Short mmCIF file of C-alpha atoms and ligand atoms in Angstrom, two decimals:
data_model
loop_
_atom_site.label_atom_id
_atom_site.label_comp_id
_atom_site.label_asym_id
_atom_site.label_seq_id
_atom_site.Cartn_x
_atom_site.Cartn_y
_atom_site.Cartn_z
CA UNK Z 1 30.54 -17.78 -26.16
CA UNK Z 2 31.66 -21.70 -26.85
CA UNK Z 3 28.63 -23.83 -27.30
CA UNK Z 4 28.58 -25.92 -23.39
CA UNK Z 5 28.74 -30.24 -22.97
CA UNK Z 6 26.00 -30.27 -20.40
CA UNK Z 7 23.13 -32.82 -21.95
CA UNK Z 8 19.53 -31.93 -23.18
CA UNK Z 9 17.48 -34.11 -23.38
CA UNK Z 10 14.51 -33.53 -25.60
CA UNK Z 11 13.86 -29.15 -25.04
CA UNK Z 12 10.62 -28.81 -21.98
CA UNK Z 13 9.53 -25.69 -21.93
CA UNK Z 14 9.36 -24.11 -19.04
CA UNK Z 15 10.33 -20.82 -17.25
CA UNK Z 16 13.53 -18.64 -18.39
CA UNK Z 17 16.18 -18.42 -15.19
CA UNK Z 18 17.88 -14.95 -15.20
CA UNK Z 19 20.63 -14.85 -12.67
CA UNK Z 20 21.97 -11.72 -11.10
CA UNK Z 21 25.05 -12.01 -9.40
CA UNK Z 22 26.93 -9.43 -6.58
CA UNK Z 23 29.98 -9.79 -4.73
CA UNK Z 24 32.86 -11.61 -5.30
CA UNK Z 25 34.56 -13.71 -7.67
CA UNK Z 26 33.37 -16.72 -5.56
CA UNK Z 27 29.80 -16.12 -5.83
CA UNK Z 28 30.51 -15.82 -10.03
CA UNK Z 29 31.33 -19.64 -9.27
CA UNK Z 30 27.86 -20.25 -8.07
CA UNK Z 31 26.42 -18.55 -10.04
CA UNK Z 32 27.69 -20.46 -12.54
CA UNK Z 33 27.39 -23.61 -11.19
CA UNK Z 34 23.91 -23.22 -10.50
CA UNK Z 35 23.60 -22.15 -14.12
CA UNK Z 36 24.72 -25.33 -15.27
CA UNK Z 37 23.02 -27.45 -13.35
CA UNK Z 38 19.63 -25.99 -14.54
CA UNK Z 39 21.40 -26.14 -17.98
CA UNK Z 40 20.44 -29.95 -17.11
CA UNK Z 41 17.48 -29.42 -16.48
CA UNK Z 42 15.69 -28.32 -19.39
CA UNK Z 43 16.25 -24.80 -18.38
CA UNK Z 44 16.55 -21.73 -21.01
CA UNK Z 45 18.70 -19.62 -18.41
CA UNK Z 46 20.98 -17.11 -19.47
CA UNK Z 47 22.63 -14.22 -17.10
CA UNK Z 48 22.28 -10.94 -16.25
CA UNK Z 49 19.86 -10.06 -18.88
CA UNK Z 50 18.20 -6.63 -18.78
CA UNK Z 51 15.68 -8.01 -21.38
CA UNK Z 52 13.09 -9.56 -18.54
CA UNK Z 53 9.90 -11.46 -19.42
CA UNK Z 54 7.09 -11.09 -17.65
CA UNK Z 55 7.61 -14.76 -16.73
CA UNK Z 56 11.01 -15.21 -16.14
CA UNK Z 57 12.14 -16.47 -12.31
CA UNK Z 58 14.68 -14.20 -11.01
CA UNK Z 59 17.42 -15.23 -8.92
CA UNK Z 60 19.63 -12.76 -6.91
CA UNK Z 61 23.46 -13.88 -5.49
CA UNK Z 62 24.11 -11.77 -3.37
CA UNK Z 63 27.07 -10.34 -1.13
CA UNK Z 64 26.75 -9.20 2.69
CA UNK Z 65 30.50 -8.99 3.03
CA UNK Z 66 30.96 -5.18 4.05
CA UNK Z 67 28.54 -1.94 4.13
CA UNK Z 68 27.99 -0.40 0.38
CA UNK Z 69 28.05 -3.95 -0.83
CA UNK Z 70 25.51 -5.63 1.43
CA UNK Z 71 23.34 -1.83 0.22
CA UNK Z 72 23.98 -3.14 -3.26
CA UNK Z 73 22.44 -6.30 -2.50
CA UNK Z 74 18.89 -5.09 -0.75
CA UNK Z 75 18.88 -2.23 -3.97
CA UNK Z 76 19.01 -5.12 -6.06
CA UNK Z 77 16.35 -6.97 -4.14
CA UNK Z 78 14.37 -3.53 -4.16
CA UNK Z 79 14.27 -3.38 -7.94
CA UNK Z 80 13.88 -6.82 -8.70
CA UNK Z 81 10.53 -6.91 -6.28
CA UNK Z 82 9.59 -3.71 -7.35
CA UNK Z 83 9.11 -4.92 -10.59
CA UNK Z 84 7.71 -8.14 -9.45
CA UNK Z 85 5.10 -5.86 -8.51
CA UNK Z 86 4.01 -4.36 -11.80
CA UNK Z 87 4.42 -7.54 -13.12
CA UNK Z 88 7.69 -7.47 -15.42
CA UNK Z 89 8.51 -10.56 -14.13
CA UNK Z 90 7.33 -13.85 -12.64
CA UNK Z 91 9.50 -14.53 -9.29
CA UNK Z 92 12.46 -13.16 -6.93
CA UNK Z 93 14.68 -15.81 -5.59
CA UNK Z 94 17.12 -14.53 -3.02
CA UNK Z 95 20.50 -16.52 -1.95
CA UNK Z 96 23.96 -15.88 -1.15
CA UNK Z 97 25.36 -14.44 0.86
CA UNK Z 98 24.06 -11.72 2.41
CA UNK Z 99 20.26 -14.12 2.66
CA UNK Z 100 22.37 -16.25 4.41
CA UNK Z 101 24.00 -13.83 7.00
CA UNK Z 102 20.26 -12.12 7.67
CA UNK Z 103 17.36 -14.33 6.07
CA UNK Z 104 15.28 -14.22 9.09
CA UNK Z 105 15.13 -9.80 8.28
CA UNK Z 106 15.42 -10.80 4.56
CA UNK Z 107 11.78 -12.54 4.89
CA UNK Z 108 10.24 -9.54 7.36
CA UNK Z 109 11.31 -6.73 5.42
CA UNK Z 110 11.42 -7.42 2.09
CA UNK Z 111 8.09 -10.40 2.13
CA UNK Z 112 7.48 -10.63 -1.98
CA UNK Z 113 10.26 -12.03 -2.65
CA UNK Z 114 9.38 -16.56 -3.17
CA UNK Z 115 12.09 -17.29 -1.54
CA UNK Z 116 15.57 -16.98 1.10
CA UNK Z 117 18.48 -19.26 0.72
CA UNK Z 118 21.79 -19.66 1.89
CA UNK Z 119 25.08 -19.99 0.12
CA UNK Z 120 24.59 -24.00 1.27
CA UNK Z 121 21.26 -24.62 -0.24
CA UNK Z 122 22.19 -25.20 -4.34
CA UNK Z 123 19.92 -28.92 -3.63
CA UNK Z 124 17.16 -26.48 -1.85
CA UNK Z 125 16.82 -23.90 -4.38
CA UNK Z 126 17.13 -26.35 -7.74
CA UNK Z 127 14.14 -28.31 -6.30
CA UNK Z 128 12.47 -24.68 -5.37
CA UNK Z 129 11.70 -24.32 -9.32
CA UNK Z 130 11.51 -27.25 -9.81
CA UNK Z 131 14.72 -29.56 -10.73
CA UNK Z 132 17.18 -31.85 -9.80
CA UNK Z 133 20.60 -31.46 -8.04
CA UNK Z 134 22.52 -33.00 -11.18
CA UNK Z 135 25.60 -35.39 -9.63
CA UNK Z 136 26.62 -35.95 -12.24
CA UNK Z 137 27.14 -32.59 -13.91
CA UNK Z 138 29.46 -31.93 -10.70
CA UNK Z 139 32.77 -29.87 -12.35
CA UNK Z 140 30.52 -29.38 -15.35
CA UNK Z 141 29.41 -25.07 -15.59
CA UNK Z 142 27.70 -22.77 -17.52
CA UNK Z 143 30.91 -19.73 -17.57
CA UNK Z 144 29.67 -16.25 -17.61
CA UNK Z 145 32.68 -14.79 -17.47
CA UNK Z 146 35.07 -15.30 -21.73
CA UNK Z 147 35.50 -18.75 -21.77
CA UNK Z 148 39.67 -18.20 -22.87
CA UNK Z 149 39.47 -17.90 -18.24
CA UNK Z 150 37.54 -18.79 -15.98
CA UNK Z 151 38.02 -18.54 -11.46
CA UNK Z 152 38.63 -21.87 -10.39
CA UNK Z 153 37.27 -22.62 -7.18
CA UNK Z 154 39.66 -24.71 -4.69
CA UNK Z 155 37.54 -25.04 -1.44
CA UNK Z 156 34.78 -23.65 0.28
CA UNK Z 157 34.77 -21.47 3.54
CA UNK Z 158 37.24 -19.80 6.72
CA UNK Z 159 38.52 -21.03 9.65
CA UNK Z 160 40.63 -18.14 9.37
CA UNK Z 161 39.71 -15.96 13.10
CA UNK Z 162 40.27 -12.19 11.73
CA UNK Z 163 38.44 -10.23 13.48
CA UNK Z 164 36.79 -7.55 11.35
CA UNK Z 165 35.22 -10.36 9.10
CA UNK Z 166 31.97 -11.67 8.79
CA UNK Z 167 32.60 -14.55 5.88
CA UNK Z 168 33.24 -17.61 7.53
CA UNK Z 169 29.60 -15.99 8.98
CA UNK Z 170 28.22 -16.87 5.73
CA UNK Z 171 30.83 -19.30 4.19
CA UNK Z 172 30.80 -21.78 7.22
CA UNK Z 173 34.03 -23.77 7.96
CA UNK Z 174 36.34 -24.75 5.80
CA UNK Z 175 36.40 -27.54 3.53
CA UNK Z 176 39.08 -28.60 0.52
CA UNK Z 177 37.64 -29.91 -2.53
CA UNK Z 178 39.60 -33.44 -3.83
CA UNK Z 179 42.49 -32.75 -5.51
CA UNK Z 180 40.88 -34.74 -8.32
CA UNK Z 181 37.39 -33.31 -8.58
CA UNK Z 182 39.57 -30.83 -9.22
CA UNK Z 183 41.18 -32.11 -12.47
CA UNK Z 184 38.68 -32.67 -13.36
CA UNK Z 185 37.38 -29.94 -13.25
CA UNK Z 186 40.43 -28.25 -14.78
CA UNK Z 187 39.88 -31.06 -17.55
CA UNK Z 188 36.50 -30.05 -18.57
CA UNK Z 189 37.24 -26.02 -18.31
CA UNK Z 190 40.01 -27.47 -20.68
CA UNK Z 191 37.73 -29.33 -23.11
CA UNK Z 192 35.60 -26.33 -23.80
CA UNK Z 193 38.84 -23.13 -24.39
CA UNK Z 194 39.53 -22.48 -21.48
CA UNK Z 195 42.78 -21.34 -20.93
CA UNK Z 196 43.66 -19.36 -17.73
CA UNK Z 197 42.20 -21.03 -14.54
CA UNK Z 198 42.27 -18.29 -10.86
CA UNK Z 199 42.53 -20.41 -8.34
CA UNK Z 200 39.77 -19.38 -5.69
CA UNK Z 201 39.42 -19.90 -2.48
CA UNK Z 202 38.53 -17.50 1.20
CA UNK Z 203 41.71 -18.72 2.30
CA UNK Z 204 43.24 -20.45 -0.50
CA UNK Z 205 47.11 -21.79 1.53
CA UNK Z 206 44.82 -23.41 3.43
CA UNK Z 207 44.24 -26.27 1.63
CA UNK Z 208 44.95 -29.58 2.16
CA UNK Z 209 44.90 -29.72 5.60
CA UNK Z 210 41.44 -31.07 6.71
CA UNK Z 211 41.17 -33.06 4.20
CA UNK Z 212 44.51 -34.63 3.42
CA UNK Z 213 46.37 -33.64 7.03
CA UNK Z 214 48.93 -31.03 5.45
CA UNK Z 215 49.19 -28.22 3.13
CA UNK Z 216 49.01 -29.33 -0.18
CA UNK Z 217 48.44 -26.62 -2.92
CA UNK Z 218 52.26 -27.59 -4.38
CA UNK Z 219 50.33 -30.79 -4.91
CA UNK Z 220 47.29 -29.81 -6.48
CA UNK Z 221 49.39 -27.16 -8.45
CA UNK Z 222 51.30 -29.80 -10.53
CA UNK Z 223 48.20 -31.33 -11.82
CA UNK Z 224 46.50 -28.80 -12.68
CA UNK Z 225 49.72 -27.63 -14.83
CA UNK Z 226 49.95 -30.90 -16.28
CA UNK Z 227 46.28 -30.41 -17.50
CA UNK Z 228 46.87 -30.23 -21.34
CA UNK Z 229 45.01 -27.29 -23.17
CA UNK Z 230 45.53 -24.05 -19.37
CA UNK Z 231 48.34 -22.12 -20.42
CA UNK Z 232 47.87 -20.12 -17.28
CA UNK Z 233 47.04 -20.06 -13.24
CA UNK Z 234 46.91 -17.49 -11.62
CA UNK Z 235 46.43 -17.76 -7.68
CA UNK Z 236 44.08 -15.28 -5.62
CA UNK Z 237 43.68 -15.33 -1.98
CA UNK Z 238 46.47 -16.24 -0.31
CA UNK Z 239 46.90 -16.29 3.49
CA UNK Z 240 50.17 -14.91 4.56
CA UNK Z 241 50.50 -16.91 8.81
CA UNK Z 242 51.48 -20.75 7.89
CA UNK Z 243 52.36 -19.48 3.69
CA UNK Z 244 53.54 -22.92 2.11
CA UNK Z 245 56.63 -21.17 0.38
CA UNK Z 246 57.11 -24.87 -1.25
CA UNK Z 247 54.41 -23.37 -3.93
CA UNK Z 248 57.02 -21.38 -4.74
CA UNK Z 249 58.98 -23.84 -5.87
CA UNK Z 250 56.14 -25.06 -8.36
CA UNK Z 251 56.27 -21.50 -9.43
CA UNK Z 252 59.82 -21.87 -10.86
CA UNK Z 253 59.63 -25.04 -12.39
CA UNK Z 254 55.77 -24.78 -14.07
CA UNK Z 255 55.89 -22.09 -16.65
CA UNK Z 256 52.28 -21.95 -17.28
CA UNK Z 257 51.82 -21.25 -13.64
CA UNK Z 258 52.48 -16.85 -13.72
CA UNK Z 259 54.51 -15.59 -11.64
CA UNK Z 260 51.19 -13.52 -10.21
CA UNK Z 261 49.95 -13.27 -5.76
CA UNK Z 262 47.56 -12.35 -4.84
CA UNK Z 263 48.00 -11.40 -1.54
CA UNK Z 264 45.87 -9.45 1.26
CA UNK Z 265 48.16 -8.35 4.20
CA UNK Z 266 45.68 -5.14 5.10
CA UNK Z 267 47.26 -3.73 7.79
CA UNK Z 268 51.57 -3.49 9.17
CA UNK Z 269 51.85 -2.55 12.41
CA UNK Z 270 52.13 -4.70 14.79
CA UNK Z 271 48.83 -3.01 17.04
CA UNK Z 272 46.57 -3.46 14.18
CA UNK Z 273 47.80 -6.85 12.51
CA UNK Z 274 47.17 -7.72 16.70
CA UNK Z 275 44.20 -6.29 17.11
CA UNK Z 276 42.49 -8.21 14.00
CA UNK Z 277 43.95 -11.48 14.70
CA UNK Z 278 45.70 -11.82 11.58
CA UNK Z 279 48.64 -13.90 13.11
CA UNK Z 280 51.20 -12.25 12.00
CA UNK Z 281 53.86 -9.68 13.08
CA UNK Z 282 55.29 -6.44 11.08
CA UNK Z 283 58.08 -7.84 10.38
CA UNK Z 284 56.96 -11.56 9.75
CA UNK Z 285 54.69 -10.11 7.36
CA UNK Z 286 57.94 -8.00 5.43
CA UNK Z 287 60.21 -10.65 5.58
CA UNK Z 288 57.93 -12.97 3.74
CA UNK Z 289 57.23 -10.48 0.52
CA UNK Z 290 60.66 -10.71 0.67
CA UNK Z 291 61.26 -14.53 0.61
CA UNK Z 292 59.35 -15.08 -2.03
CA UNK Z 293 60.91 -11.39 -4.22
CA UNK Z 294 63.79 -13.32 -3.96
CA UNK Z 295 62.45 -17.06 -4.50
CA UNK Z 296 60.89 -16.48 -7.75
CA UNK Z 297 62.30 -13.00 -9.01
CA UNK Z 298 59.71 -10.39 -11.05
CA UNK Z 299 56.74 -12.11 -9.80
CA UNK Z 300 54.24 -9.89 -9.27
CA UNK Z 301 52.17 -9.29 -5.82
CA UNK Z 302 49.02 -7.45 -5.19
CA UNK Z 303 47.62 -7.05 -1.84
CA UNK Z 304 45.29 -5.54 -0.11
CA UNK Z 305 44.45 -3.30 3.15
CA UNK Z 306 42.36 -1.69 5.73
CA UNK Z 307 41.72 1.82 7.03
CA UNK Z 308 39.80 2.87 9.70
CA UNK Z 309 39.67 -0.03 11.55
CA UNK Z 310 38.99 0.31 15.24
CA UNK Z 311 41.56 1.99 17.87
CA UNK Z 312 43.76 2.91 14.55
CA UNK Z 313 45.97 5.36 15.21
CA UNK Z 314 48.12 8.48 13.59
CA UNK Z 315 51.43 7.03 13.61
CA UNK Z 316 50.01 3.30 12.46
CA UNK Z 317 48.62 4.74 9.53
CA UNK Z 318 51.35 6.83 9.41
CA UNK Z 319 53.39 2.79 9.75
CA UNK Z 320 51.20 1.76 6.20
CA UNK Z 321 52.41 5.01 4.50
CA UNK Z 322 55.99 4.59 4.91
CA UNK Z 323 56.01 0.67 4.43
CA UNK Z 324 53.64 0.89 0.63
CA UNK Z 325 56.29 3.20 -0.44
CA UNK Z 326 59.39 0.47 0.75
CA UNK Z 327 57.25 -2.26 -0.14
CA UNK Z 328 56.55 -0.72 -3.57
CA UNK Z 329 53.41 -3.85 -4.45
CA UNK Z 330 52.89 -3.96 -8.04
CA UNK Z 331 48.96 -4.22 -7.71
CA UNK Z 332 47.27 -2.67 -4.11
CA UNK Z 333 43.80 -2.24 -3.35
CA UNK Z 334 42.66 -0.63 0.07
CA UNK Z 335 39.27 -0.65 1.94
CA UNK Z 336 37.58 1.28 4.33
CA UNK Z 337 36.73 -0.72 7.91
CA UNK Z 338 33.01 -1.67 7.83
CA UNK Z 339 31.89 -2.13 11.32
CA UNK Z 340 30.02 -5.55 10.71
CA UNK Z 341 27.95 -7.07 13.50
CA UNK Z 342 28.46 -11.29 14.57
CA UNK Z 343 32.49 -9.47 14.50
CA UNK Z 344 34.71 -9.69 16.82
CA UNK Z 345 36.15 -6.16 15.90
CA UNK Z 346 31.95 -5.64 16.71
CA UNK Z 347 32.84 -5.32 20.55
CA UNK Z 348 35.83 -2.81 20.17
CA UNK Z 349 34.62 1.04 19.53
CA UNK Z 350 34.66 2.31 15.57
CA UNK Z 351 36.56 5.03 17.02
CA UNK Z 352 38.01 6.34 13.45
CA UNK Z 353 35.40 8.81 12.10
CA UNK Z 354 34.49 7.70 8.19
CA UNK Z 355 35.83 10.75 6.25
CA UNK Z 356 39.49 10.09 8.41
CA UNK Z 357 39.45 6.77 7.51
CA UNK Z 358 37.94 7.17 3.78
CA UNK Z 359 41.37 10.36 3.94
CA UNK Z 360 44.00 6.98 4.63
CA UNK Z 361 42.38 4.71 2.01
CA UNK Z 362 42.93 8.13 -0.80
CA UNK Z 363 45.94 8.68 1.13
CA UNK Z 364 46.77 4.43 0.30
CA UNK Z 365 45.31 4.77 -3.02
CA UNK Z 366 47.60 7.92 -3.99
CA UNK Z 367 51.04 6.26 -2.99
CA UNK Z 368 50.01 3.50 -5.53
CA UNK Z 369 48.90 5.05 -8.17
CA UNK Z 370 52.59 6.90 -8.30
CA UNK Z 371 54.75 3.44 -7.60
CA UNK Z 372 52.04 1.63 -10.77
CA UNK Z 373 52.80 4.11 -13.09
CA UNK Z 374 56.70 4.36 -11.95
CA UNK Z 375 56.57 0.68 -12.64
CA UNK Z 376 54.41 1.06 -15.29
CA UNK Z 377 57.97 3.07 -17.18
CA UNK Z 378 60.19 0.31 -16.80
CA UNK Z 379 58.14 -2.36 -18.88
CA UNK Z 380 58.27 0.28 -22.01
CA UNK Z 381 59.93 -1.45 -24.51
CA UNK Z 382 59.62 -4.95 -23.40
CA UNK Z 383 57.86 -7.88 -25.09
CA UNK Z 384 55.33 -9.61 -22.69
CA UNK Z 385 52.66 -12.32 -23.55
CA UNK Z 386 48.94 -11.12 -23.67
CA UNK Z 387 46.04 -12.66 -23.82
CA UNK Z 388 43.75 -10.62 -25.05
CA UNK Z 389 40.49 -10.52 -23.79
CA UNK Z 390 38.11 -8.01 -26.11
CA UNK Z 391 37.62 -5.55 -27.96
CA UNK Z 392 36.75 -1.52 -26.82
CA UNK Z 393 35.97 0.51 -28.98
CA UNK Z 394 38.88 1.34 -30.88
CA UNK Z 395 40.78 -1.48 -28.94
CA UNK Z 396 42.23 -5.04 -28.62
CA UNK Z 397 42.53 -5.74 -24.74
CA UNK Z 398 44.40 -7.73 -22.83
CA UNK Z 399 46.46 -8.49 -20.06
CA UNK Z 400 49.90 -10.21 -19.21
CA UNK Z 401 50.38 -12.68 -16.50
CA UNK Z 402 51.41 -10.36 -14.48
CA UNK Z 403 47.73 -9.97 -14.71
CA UNK Z 404 43.45 -10.26 -13.10
CA UNK Z 405 40.76 -9.53 -14.43
CA UNK Z 406 39.05 -6.65 -13.29
CA UNK Z 407 41.58 -5.59 -10.61
CA UNK Z 408 44.17 -4.72 -12.27
CA UNK Z 409 46.16 -3.41 -15.46
CA UNK Z 410 44.81 -3.73 -18.65
CA UNK Z 411 47.38 -3.88 -22.24
CA UNK Z 412 45.32 -1.51 -25.04
CA UNK Z 413 46.40 -1.92 -28.90
CA UNK Z 414 45.45 0.44 -31.36
CA UNK Z 415 42.38 -2.44 -33.46
CA UNK Z 416 43.18 0.52 -36.62
CA UNK Z 417 46.84 -1.01 -36.87
CA UNK Z 418 45.94 -4.86 -35.40
CA UNK Z 419 44.54 -7.61 -35.62
CA UNK Z 420 43.59 -10.26 -32.55
CA UNK Z 421 41.12 -13.08 -32.07
CA UNK Z 422 39.84 -12.10 -28.28
CA UNK Z 423 40.56 -15.43 -26.24
CA UNK Z 424 44.02 -15.41 -27.72
CA UNK Z 425 47.45 -15.12 -26.89
CA UNK Z 426 49.10 -12.60 -28.55
CA UNK Z 427 52.94 -10.88 -27.92
CA UNK Z 428 52.93 -7.02 -27.54
CA UNK Z 429 56.20 -4.70 -27.63
CA UNK Z 430 55.48 -2.53 -24.78
CA UNK Z 431 55.22 1.71 -27.04
CA UNK Z 432 53.79 3.69 -23.41
CA UNK Z 433 53.14 3.02 -19.99
CA UNK Z 434 49.84 4.98 -17.67
CA UNK Z 435 49.52 4.44 -13.83
CA UNK Z 436 47.01 1.13 -14.55
CA UNK Z 437 47.09 0.86 -18.26
CA UNK Z 438 49.64 -0.79 -20.76
CA UNK Z 439 49.69 0.79 -24.90
CA UNK Z 440 51.80 -1.44 -27.74
CA UNK Z 441 51.90 -3.18 -30.65
CA UNK Z 442 51.58 -6.99 -31.33
CA UNK Z 443 55.35 -8.20 -32.73
CA UNK Z 444 56.03 -11.99 -33.40
S1 SF4 B 1 41.32 -15.04 5.67
FE1 SF4 B 1 40.24 -14.09 7.22
S2 SF4 B 1 39.67 -12.31 5.51
FE2 SF4 B 1 39.43 -13.77 4.40
S3 SF4 B 1 38.08 -14.47 4.99
FE3 SF4 B 1 38.70 -15.73 6.31
S4 SF4 B 1 38.97 -14.20 8.41
FE4 SF4 B 1 37.97 -13.54 6.47
#
């Protein structure tokens, strides 16, 4: 990992901080900012080191999104507080979404945690550790991803009323980060070897409305695209209603903006979209996907769906199945509905049985597996620009511009026949393909 620019006058012995990150890429980003601040304050800081020390300060950045994620966060807190009981770690600090949402309950239930913080509590957390928030470090952070790609949070919070979603309860209202600050951050990352920026927010397409009085993700994209060294810019978490079509012009205009769009759509039946308060109809959703594909030929669209939402009938679900078959998304993920207290949907009856929720999600993923296989066959004999993420076993593993890390397809190159540097771009001719993986060889 490339050494960082965070300045550290005169090293002083302080307990090591071992940061553990759960949940989504926005949490990863927040952990990296925290680690950058701690490093700037002379702390020895590591990410998820398994070799714990008896004086370690463990900071757990939790997720409070849906049932499974909440359970994972609670298990992790219990695991480390148990280690503390055994004297194997020093302090346990909990922050992030679960702590923001359930602080009183957690304080009452798991009492040997030293302190609980919310999602917007960085300065308090730092001062509790004896560190000062250093403004001059804004935009500087310690990456936990391979340094050639970085998650890039352009806004915090969300103003949308989606009935099933607890995120606004944990992350608050939408707050756009100023363009100048983001450009400075991108320049810092590029100087430190980052080539791919993965733009994230709760609602990417709302960017600018609160700060500039207009949607101006297009302006931001042009400014980031001008940053020297940034070769790929990827968009995640777009929202369909009020979608700013002008960003597609920038995509067509700029070579270094990936023809990739992640846009959770959640459902397609009007009955469900209305109850979910998504602010869009079935027909408008279909028209939007077609318009995006017309405007940017070859665009890879990723989406996320929910099965088993209250009141979802067999007919609603059949509509979803048929739509997924017809639309042939390039990438798709599917969640089962989670009945989250204090959300609007919590006032509805959670009437779809868990096994039915799961059976429907499995059925959707089975359709998608077939579509992904067929689409991957079409890539055989094509050559793609691939970013090498790692060496794994006998393969170099990378991604095309149509693939996000951790969730999408991978390109595997036989390391016995080819050599590539992690973090570099190579051209790969695809020889064979499976449901979610491509195999190929490096060509000039
Ligand atoms: S856009 Fe909807 S689903 Fe996404 S974070 Fe906001 S409220 Fe939740």
